[in-house]
mmCIF file of C-alpha atoms in Angstrom:
data_model
loop_
_atom_site.group_PDB
_atom_site.id
_atom_site.type_symbol
_atom_site.label_atom_id
_atom_site.label_comp_id
_atom_site.label_asym_id
_atom_site.label_seq_id
_atom_site.Cartn_x
_atom_site.Cartn_y
_atom_site.Cartn_z
ATOM 1 C CA ASP A 143 -12.642 82.289 196.257
ATOM 2 C CA THR A 144 -12.422 79.527 198.835
ATOM 3 C CA ALA A 145 -14.175 76.534 197.437
ATOM 4 C CA VAL A 146 -14.242 73.003 196.160
ATOM 5 C CA SER A 147 -13.735 73.091 192.412
ATOM 6 C CA GLN A 148 -14.177 70.271 189.923
ATOM 7 C CA THR A 149 -13.198 69.898 186.292
ATOM 8 C CA PRO A 150 -14.650 69.318 183.852
ATOM 9 C CA LYS A 151 -18.218 70.427 184.481
ATOM 10 C CA TYR A 152 -19.547 68.303 181.648
ATOM 11 C CA LEU A 153 -18.099 65.158 180.137
ATOM 12 C CA VAL A 154 -19.594 63.255 177.208
ATOM 13 C CA THR A 155 -17.769 60.136 176.122
ATOM 14 C CA GLN A 156 -18.254 56.806 174.425
ATOM 15 C CA MET A 157 -18.580 53.446 176.094
ATOM 16 C CA GLY A 158 -15.267 51.776 176.720
ATOM 17 C CA ASN A 159 -13.282 54.995 177.080
ATOM 18 C CA ASP A 160 -11.242 55.976 180.127
ATOM 19 C CA LYS A 161 -11.791 59.385 181.718
ATOM 20 C CA SER A 162 -10.713 61.389 184.739
ATOM 21 C CA ILE A 163 -12.396 64.011 186.876
ATOM 22 C CA LYS A 164 -10.310 66.374 188.968
ATOM 23 C CA CYS A 165 -11.130 68.034 192.256
ATOM 24 C CA GLU A 166 -9.292 70.653 194.265
ATOM 25 C CA GLN A 167 -10.152 72.365 197.541
ATOM 26 C CA ASN A 168 -8.472 75.466 198.923
ATOM 27 C CA LEU A 169 -10.235 75.340 202.279
ATOM 28 C CA GLY A 170 -7.384 73.614 204.075
ATOM 29 C CA HIS A 171 -9.641 70.652 204.846
ATOM 30 C CA ASP A 172 -8.199 67.287 205.811
ATOM 31 C CA THR A 173 -10.768 65.027 204.168
ATOM 32 C CA MET A 174 -12.141 64.785 200.640
ATOM 33 C CA TYR A 175 -14.947 62.689 199.180
ATOM 34 C CA TRP A 176 -16.514 61.524 195.955
ATOM 35 C CA TYR A 177 -20.295 61.197 195.805
ATOM 36 C CA LYS A 178 -22.421 59.961 192.915
ATOM 37 C CA GLN A 179 -25.886 61.313 192.136
ATOM 38 C CA ASP A 180 -27.809 58.932 189.934
ATOM 39 C CA SER A 181 -30.745 59.613 187.618
ATOM 40 C CA LYS A 182 -33.159 59.432 190.546
ATOM 41 C CA LYS A 183 -31.194 62.226 192.202
ATOM 42 C CA PHE A 184 -30.018 60.026 195.059
ATOM 43 C CA LEU A 185 -26.559 60.948 196.369
ATOM 44 C CA LYS A 186 -24.336 58.129 197.582
ATOM 45 C CA ILE A 187 -20.775 58.163 198.834
ATOM 46 C CA MET A 188 -18.141 56.393 196.779
ATOM 47 C CA PHE A 189 -14.764 57.181 198.342
ATOM 48 C CA SER A 190 -13.138 59.258 201.031
ATOM 49 C CA TYR A 191 -9.533 60.297 201.619
ATOM 50 C CA ASN A 192 -8.081 61.731 204.799
ATOM 51 C CA ASN A 193 -4.674 63.337 204.403
ATOM 52 C CA LYS A 194 -4.050 61.364 201.205
ATOM 53 C CA GLU A 195 -5.073 58.052 202.799
ATOM 54 C CA LEU A 196 -8.088 56.101 201.537
ATOM 55 C CA ILE A 197 -10.501 55.700 204.454
ATOM 56 C CA ILE A 198 -13.841 54.935 202.838
ATOM 57 C CA ASN A 199 -14.320 52.690 199.844
ATOM 58 C CA GLU A 200 -17.949 51.827 199.327
ATOM 59 C CA THR A 201 -19.109 49.069 197.003
ATOM 60 C CA VAL A 202 -17.849 50.587 193.790
ATOM 61 C CA PRO A 203 -16.638 48.693 190.675
ATOM 62 C CA ASN A 204 -12.875 48.337 190.360
ATOM 63 C CA ARG A 205 -13.083 50.433 187.207
ATOM 64 C CA PHE A 206 -13.290 53.453 189.511
ATOM 65 C CA SER A 207 -9.965 54.455 191.032
ATOM 66 C CA PRO A 208 -9.509 57.546 193.178
ATOM 67 C CA LYS A 209 -6.143 59.185 193.623
ATOM 68 C CA SER A 210 -5.078 61.844 196.079
ATOM 69 C CA PRO A 211 -1.677 63.336 195.249
ATOM 70 C CA ASP A 212 -1.928 65.699 198.195
ATOM 71 C CA LYS A 213 -4.417 66.830 200.807
ATOM 72 C CA ALA A 214 -5.935 69.458 198.531
ATOM 73 C CA HIS A 215 -6.591 67.238 195.515
ATOM 74 C CA LEU A 216 -8.692 64.182 194.875
ATOM 75 C CA ASN A 217 -9.101 62.817 191.373
ATOM 76 C CA LEU A 218 -11.375 60.106 190.073
ATOM 77 C CA HIS A 219 -10.325 57.914 187.168
ATOM 78 C CA ILE A 220 -12.851 55.663 185.479
ATOM 79 C CA ASN A 221 -11.797 52.868 183.139
ATOM 80 C CA SER A 222 -13.894 51.162 180.476
ATOM 81 C CA LEU A 223 -16.869 53.458 180.892
ATOM 82 C CA GLU A 224 -20.330 51.908 180.780
ATOM 83 C CA LEU A 225 -23.748 53.418 180.090
ATOM 84 C CA GLY A 226 -24.660 52.950 183.762
ATOM 85 C CA ASP A 227 -21.825 55.236 184.823
ATOM 86 C CA SER A 228 -23.785 58.207 183.512
ATOM 87 C CA ALA A 229 -24.466 60.372 186.552
ATOM 88 C CA VAL A 230 -23.392 63.544 188.281
ATOM 89 C CA TYR A 231 -20.246 63.121 190.358
ATOM 90 C CA PHE A 232 -19.701 65.476 193.273
ATOM 91 C CA CYS A 233 -16.508 66.144 195.120
ATOM 92 C CA ALA A 234 -16.762 67.308 198.730
ATOM 93 C CA SER A 235 -14.491 68.117 201.627
ATOM 94 C CA SER A 236 -14.675 68.399 205.392
ATOM 95 C CA GLN A 237 -12.376 70.076 207.857
ATOM 96 C CA ASP A 238 -11.898 66.900 209.874
ATOM 97 C CA GLY A 239 -12.388 63.212 209.245
ATOM 98 C CA ARG A 240 -15.743 63.067 211.061
ATOM 99 C CA GLY A 241 -17.425 66.030 209.434
ATOM 100 C CA PHE A 242 -17.994 67.856 212.713
ATOM 101 C CA TYR A 243 -18.017 71.209 210.920
ATOM 102 C CA GLY A 244 -20.084 69.916 208.044
ATOM 103 C CA TYR A 245 -19.274 69.311 204.412
ATOM 104 C CA THR A 246 -18.584 71.561 201.431
ATOM 105 C CA PHE A 247 -19.517 70.343 197.979
ATOM 106 C CA GLY A 248 -18.258 71.188 194.522
ATOM 107 C CA SER A 249 -20.584 72.054 191.659
ATOM 108 C CA GLY A 250 -20.510 68.571 190.169
ATOM 109 C CA THR A 251 -19.382 66.878 186.948
ATOM 110 C CA ARG A 252 -22.150 65.603 184.709
ATOM 111 C CA LEU A 253 -20.858 62.474 182.990
ATOM 112 C CA THR A 254 -22.786 61.137 179.999
ATOM 113 C CA VAL A 255 -21.707 57.857 178.459
ATOM 114 C CA VAL A 256 -23.068 57.204 174.964
ATOM 115 C CA LYS B 317 -29.192 50.410 208.167
ATOM 116 C CA GLN B 318 -30.005 54.109 208.191
ATOM 117 C CA GLU B 319 -32.784 55.289 205.909
ATOM 118 C CA VAL B 320 -33.423 58.970 205.324
ATOM 119 C CA THR B 321 -36.812 59.987 203.968
ATOM 120 C CA GLN B 322 -38.002 63.393 202.856
ATOM 121 C CA ILE B 323 -41.674 64.176 202.536
ATOM 122 C CA PRO B 324 -43.144 65.639 200.450
ATOM 123 C CA ALA B 325 -41.141 64.875 197.316
ATOM 124 C CA ALA B 326 -42.391 68.098 195.744
ATOM 125 C CA LEU B 327 -44.055 71.231 197.011
ATOM 126 C CA SER B 328 -45.445 74.322 195.321
ATOM 127 C CA VAL B 329 -46.391 77.421 197.305
ATOM 128 C CA PRO B 330 -47.250 81.023 196.500
ATOM 129 C CA GLU B 331 -44.718 83.660 197.376
ATOM 130 C CA GLY B 332 -44.886 84.815 200.962
ATOM 131 C CA GLU B 333 -46.047 81.529 202.432
ATOM 132 C CA ASN B 334 -43.901 79.722 204.963
ATOM 133 C CA LEU B 335 -42.263 76.500 203.841
ATOM 134 C CA VAL B 336 -42.081 73.390 206.018
ATOM 135 C CA LEU B 337 -39.840 70.585 204.809
ATOM 136 C CA ASN B 338 -39.606 67.287 206.643
ATOM 137 C CA CYS B 339 -36.766 64.815 207.019
ATOM 138 C CA SER B 340 -37.000 61.552 208.939
ATOM 139 C CA PHE B 341 -34.348 58.971 209.732
ATOM 140 C CA THR B 342 -34.680 55.461 211.094
ATOM 141 C CA ASP B 343 -31.538 55.247 213.258
ATOM 142 C CA SER B 344 -31.265 57.917 215.940
ATOM 143 C CA ALA B 345 -27.504 57.402 216.452
ATOM 144 C CA ILE B 346 -26.680 60.383 214.295
ATOM 145 C CA TYR B 347 -23.524 62.451 214.656
ATOM 146 C CA ASN B 348 -24.956 65.500 212.936
ATOM 147 C CA LEU B 349 -27.504 66.494 210.290
ATOM 148 C CA GLN B 350 -27.017 68.957 207.472
ATOM 149 C CA TRP B 351 -29.527 70.649 205.194
ATOM 150 C CA PHE B 352 -28.470 71.516 201.658
ATOM 151 C CA ARG B 353 -29.979 73.325 198.739
ATOM 152 C CA GLN B 354 -29.422 72.139 195.162
ATOM 153 C CA ASP B 355 -30.245 74.349 192.199
ATOM 154 C CA PRO B 356 -30.714 72.692 188.791
ATOM 155 C CA GLY B 357 -27.380 71.805 187.233
ATOM 156 C CA LYS B 358 -25.485 73.133 190.201
ATOM 157 C CA GLY B 359 -23.783 71.842 193.288
ATOM 158 C CA LEU B 360 -24.994 71.590 196.851
ATOM 159 C CA THR B 361 -25.052 74.672 199.016
ATOM 160 C CA SER B 362 -24.956 74.089 202.748
ATOM 161 C CA LEU B 363 -27.819 75.779 204.594
ATOM 162 C CA LEU B 364 -27.683 74.619 208.189
ATOM 163 C CA LEU B 365 -25.707 72.113 210.231
ATOM 164 C CA ILE B 366 -27.165 70.687 213.454
ATOM 165 C CA GLN B 367 -25.044 68.686 215.856
ATOM 166 C CA SER B 368 -26.694 65.717 217.566
ATOM 167 C CA SER B 369 -26.709 67.583 220.888
ATOM 168 C CA GLN B 370 -28.546 70.579 219.446
ATOM 169 C CA ARG B 371 -32.282 71.102 219.075
ATOM 170 C CA GLU B 372 -32.253 73.780 216.386
ATOM 171 C CA GLN B 373 -30.202 76.121 214.241
ATOM 172 C CA THR B 374 -31.207 79.400 212.649
ATOM 173 C CA SER B 375 -29.851 81.470 209.809
ATOM 174 C CA GLY B 376 -31.863 84.423 208.553
ATOM 175 C CA ARG B 377 -35.235 83.159 207.317
ATOM 176 C CA LEU B 378 -34.174 79.552 207.822
ATOM 177 C CA ASN B 379 -34.713 77.503 210.942
ATOM 178 C CA ALA B 380 -33.989 73.807 211.309
ATOM 179 C CA SER B 381 -35.092 71.702 214.253
ATOM 180 C CA LEU B 382 -33.848 68.297 215.291
ATOM 181 C CA ASP B 383 -35.644 65.697 217.400
ATOM 182 C CA LYS B 384 -33.263 62.774 217.581
ATOM 183 C CA SER B 385 -35.504 60.559 219.679
ATOM 184 C CA SER B 386 -38.299 60.671 217.124
ATOM 185 C CA GLY B 387 -35.903 60.618 214.165
ATOM 186 C CA ARG B 388 -37.032 63.908 212.650
ATOM 187 C CA SER B 389 -35.716 67.194 211.423
ATOM 188 C CA THR B 390 -37.776 70.027 209.997
ATOM 189 C CA LEU B 391 -36.565 72.915 207.882
ATOM 190 C CA TYR B 392 -38.685 76.053 208.074
ATOM 191 C CA ILE B 393 -38.285 78.823 205.514
ATOM 192 C CA ALA B 394 -40.189 81.957 206.450
ATOM 193 C CA ALA B 395 -41.851 84.247 203.921
ATOM 194 C CA SER B 396 -40.819 82.254 200.868
ATOM 195 C CA GLN B 397 -39.527 83.985 197.741
ATOM 196 C CA PRO B 398 -39.228 82.779 194.122
ATOM 197 C CA GLY B 399 -35.474 82.576 194.686
ATOM 198 C CA ASP B 400 -36.117 79.828 197.234
ATOM 199 C CA SER B 401 -37.156 77.507 194.403
ATOM 200 C CA ALA B 402 -34.719 74.589 194.494
ATOM 201 C CA THR B 403 -34.376 71.024 195.732
ATOM 202 C CA TYR B 404 -33.708 70.741 199.448
ATOM 203 C CA LEU B 405 -31.730 67.779 200.726
ATOM 204 C CA CYS B 406 -31.147 66.572 204.241
ATOM 205 C CA ALA B 407 -28.230 64.340 205.103
ATOM 206 C CA VAL B 408 -27.067 62.630 208.274
ATOM 207 C CA SER B 409 -23.761 61.267 209.449
ATOM 208 C CA MET B 410 -23.668 58.491 212.017
ATOM 209 C CA THR B 411 -21.862 58.043 215.320
ATOM 210 C CA THR B 412 -21.413 54.389 214.375
ATOM 211 C CA ASP B 413 -19.197 55.311 211.417
ATOM 212 C CA SER B 414 -15.502 55.646 212.217
ATOM 213 C CA TRP B 415 -15.167 58.253 209.549
ATOM 214 C CA GLY B 416 -17.649 60.848 208.421
ATOM 215 C CA LYS B 417 -19.885 60.193 205.480
ATOM 216 C CA LEU B 418 -23.284 61.580 204.633
ATOM 217 C CA GLN B 419 -26.430 59.585 203.986
ATOM 218 C CA PHE B 420 -28.896 61.603 201.964
ATOM 219 C CA GLY B 421 -32.612 61.750 201.568
ATOM 220 C CA ALA B 422 -34.041 61.957 198.046
ATOM 221 C CA GLY B 423 -34.890 65.632 198.480
ATOM 222 C CA THR B 424 -37.931 67.887 198.330
ATOM 223 C CA GLN B 425 -38.342 69.906 195.155
ATOM 224 C CA VAL B 426 -39.755 73.326 195.996
ATOM 225 C CA VAL B 427 -41.375 75.795 193.613
ATOM 226 C CA VAL B 428 -42.322 79.235 194.888
ATOM 227 C CA THR B 429 -44.671 81.008 192.488
ATOM 228 C CA PRO B 430 -44.731 84.817 192.251
#
């Protein structure tokens, strides 16, 4: 299946821990994104990579560090997790850097920090 | 700063009725607009993508219109079915952004009762 896939689907962890979320797309798209959906269901962009290069870095704490080892993968590492980091994190991709053909989203990773 | 608003926040209709979902945006310099569907605990499914130069897009029972000058898009779903129950999100990308990123509305939660 051609898709954007994220792992894990659920993540429950204690405050202060470090965790990673992985994302892979097999659509051949050039650009990948991380979005955060908070408790009020609002989706906001965090980061974007185009061909492994960071192109969008919104106001996100330094504890969040994205990494793109290749065009098909974009991972999100979070250090020193806080209660406020609890949210659903979505990975997305687009064929080009402007999103002319639209965006494809993964199924999300629900992160719960306790 | 672009603001995307979706009204109503929630909507309940009996099966067979047509659905009309509204999306408004404050800055008309949009690059394109995309409608998504989100099912509980799941990712976003793309429904329709409208480029800024287009007035509408259709797919099956779905029709989305775009009026850039008035800052509005409307998603019509004909002859609603219980399977249409979901949250519907609209999102815009801007011509003023060098790279694509989506700005989302808060969504309209739809319940179609049998």
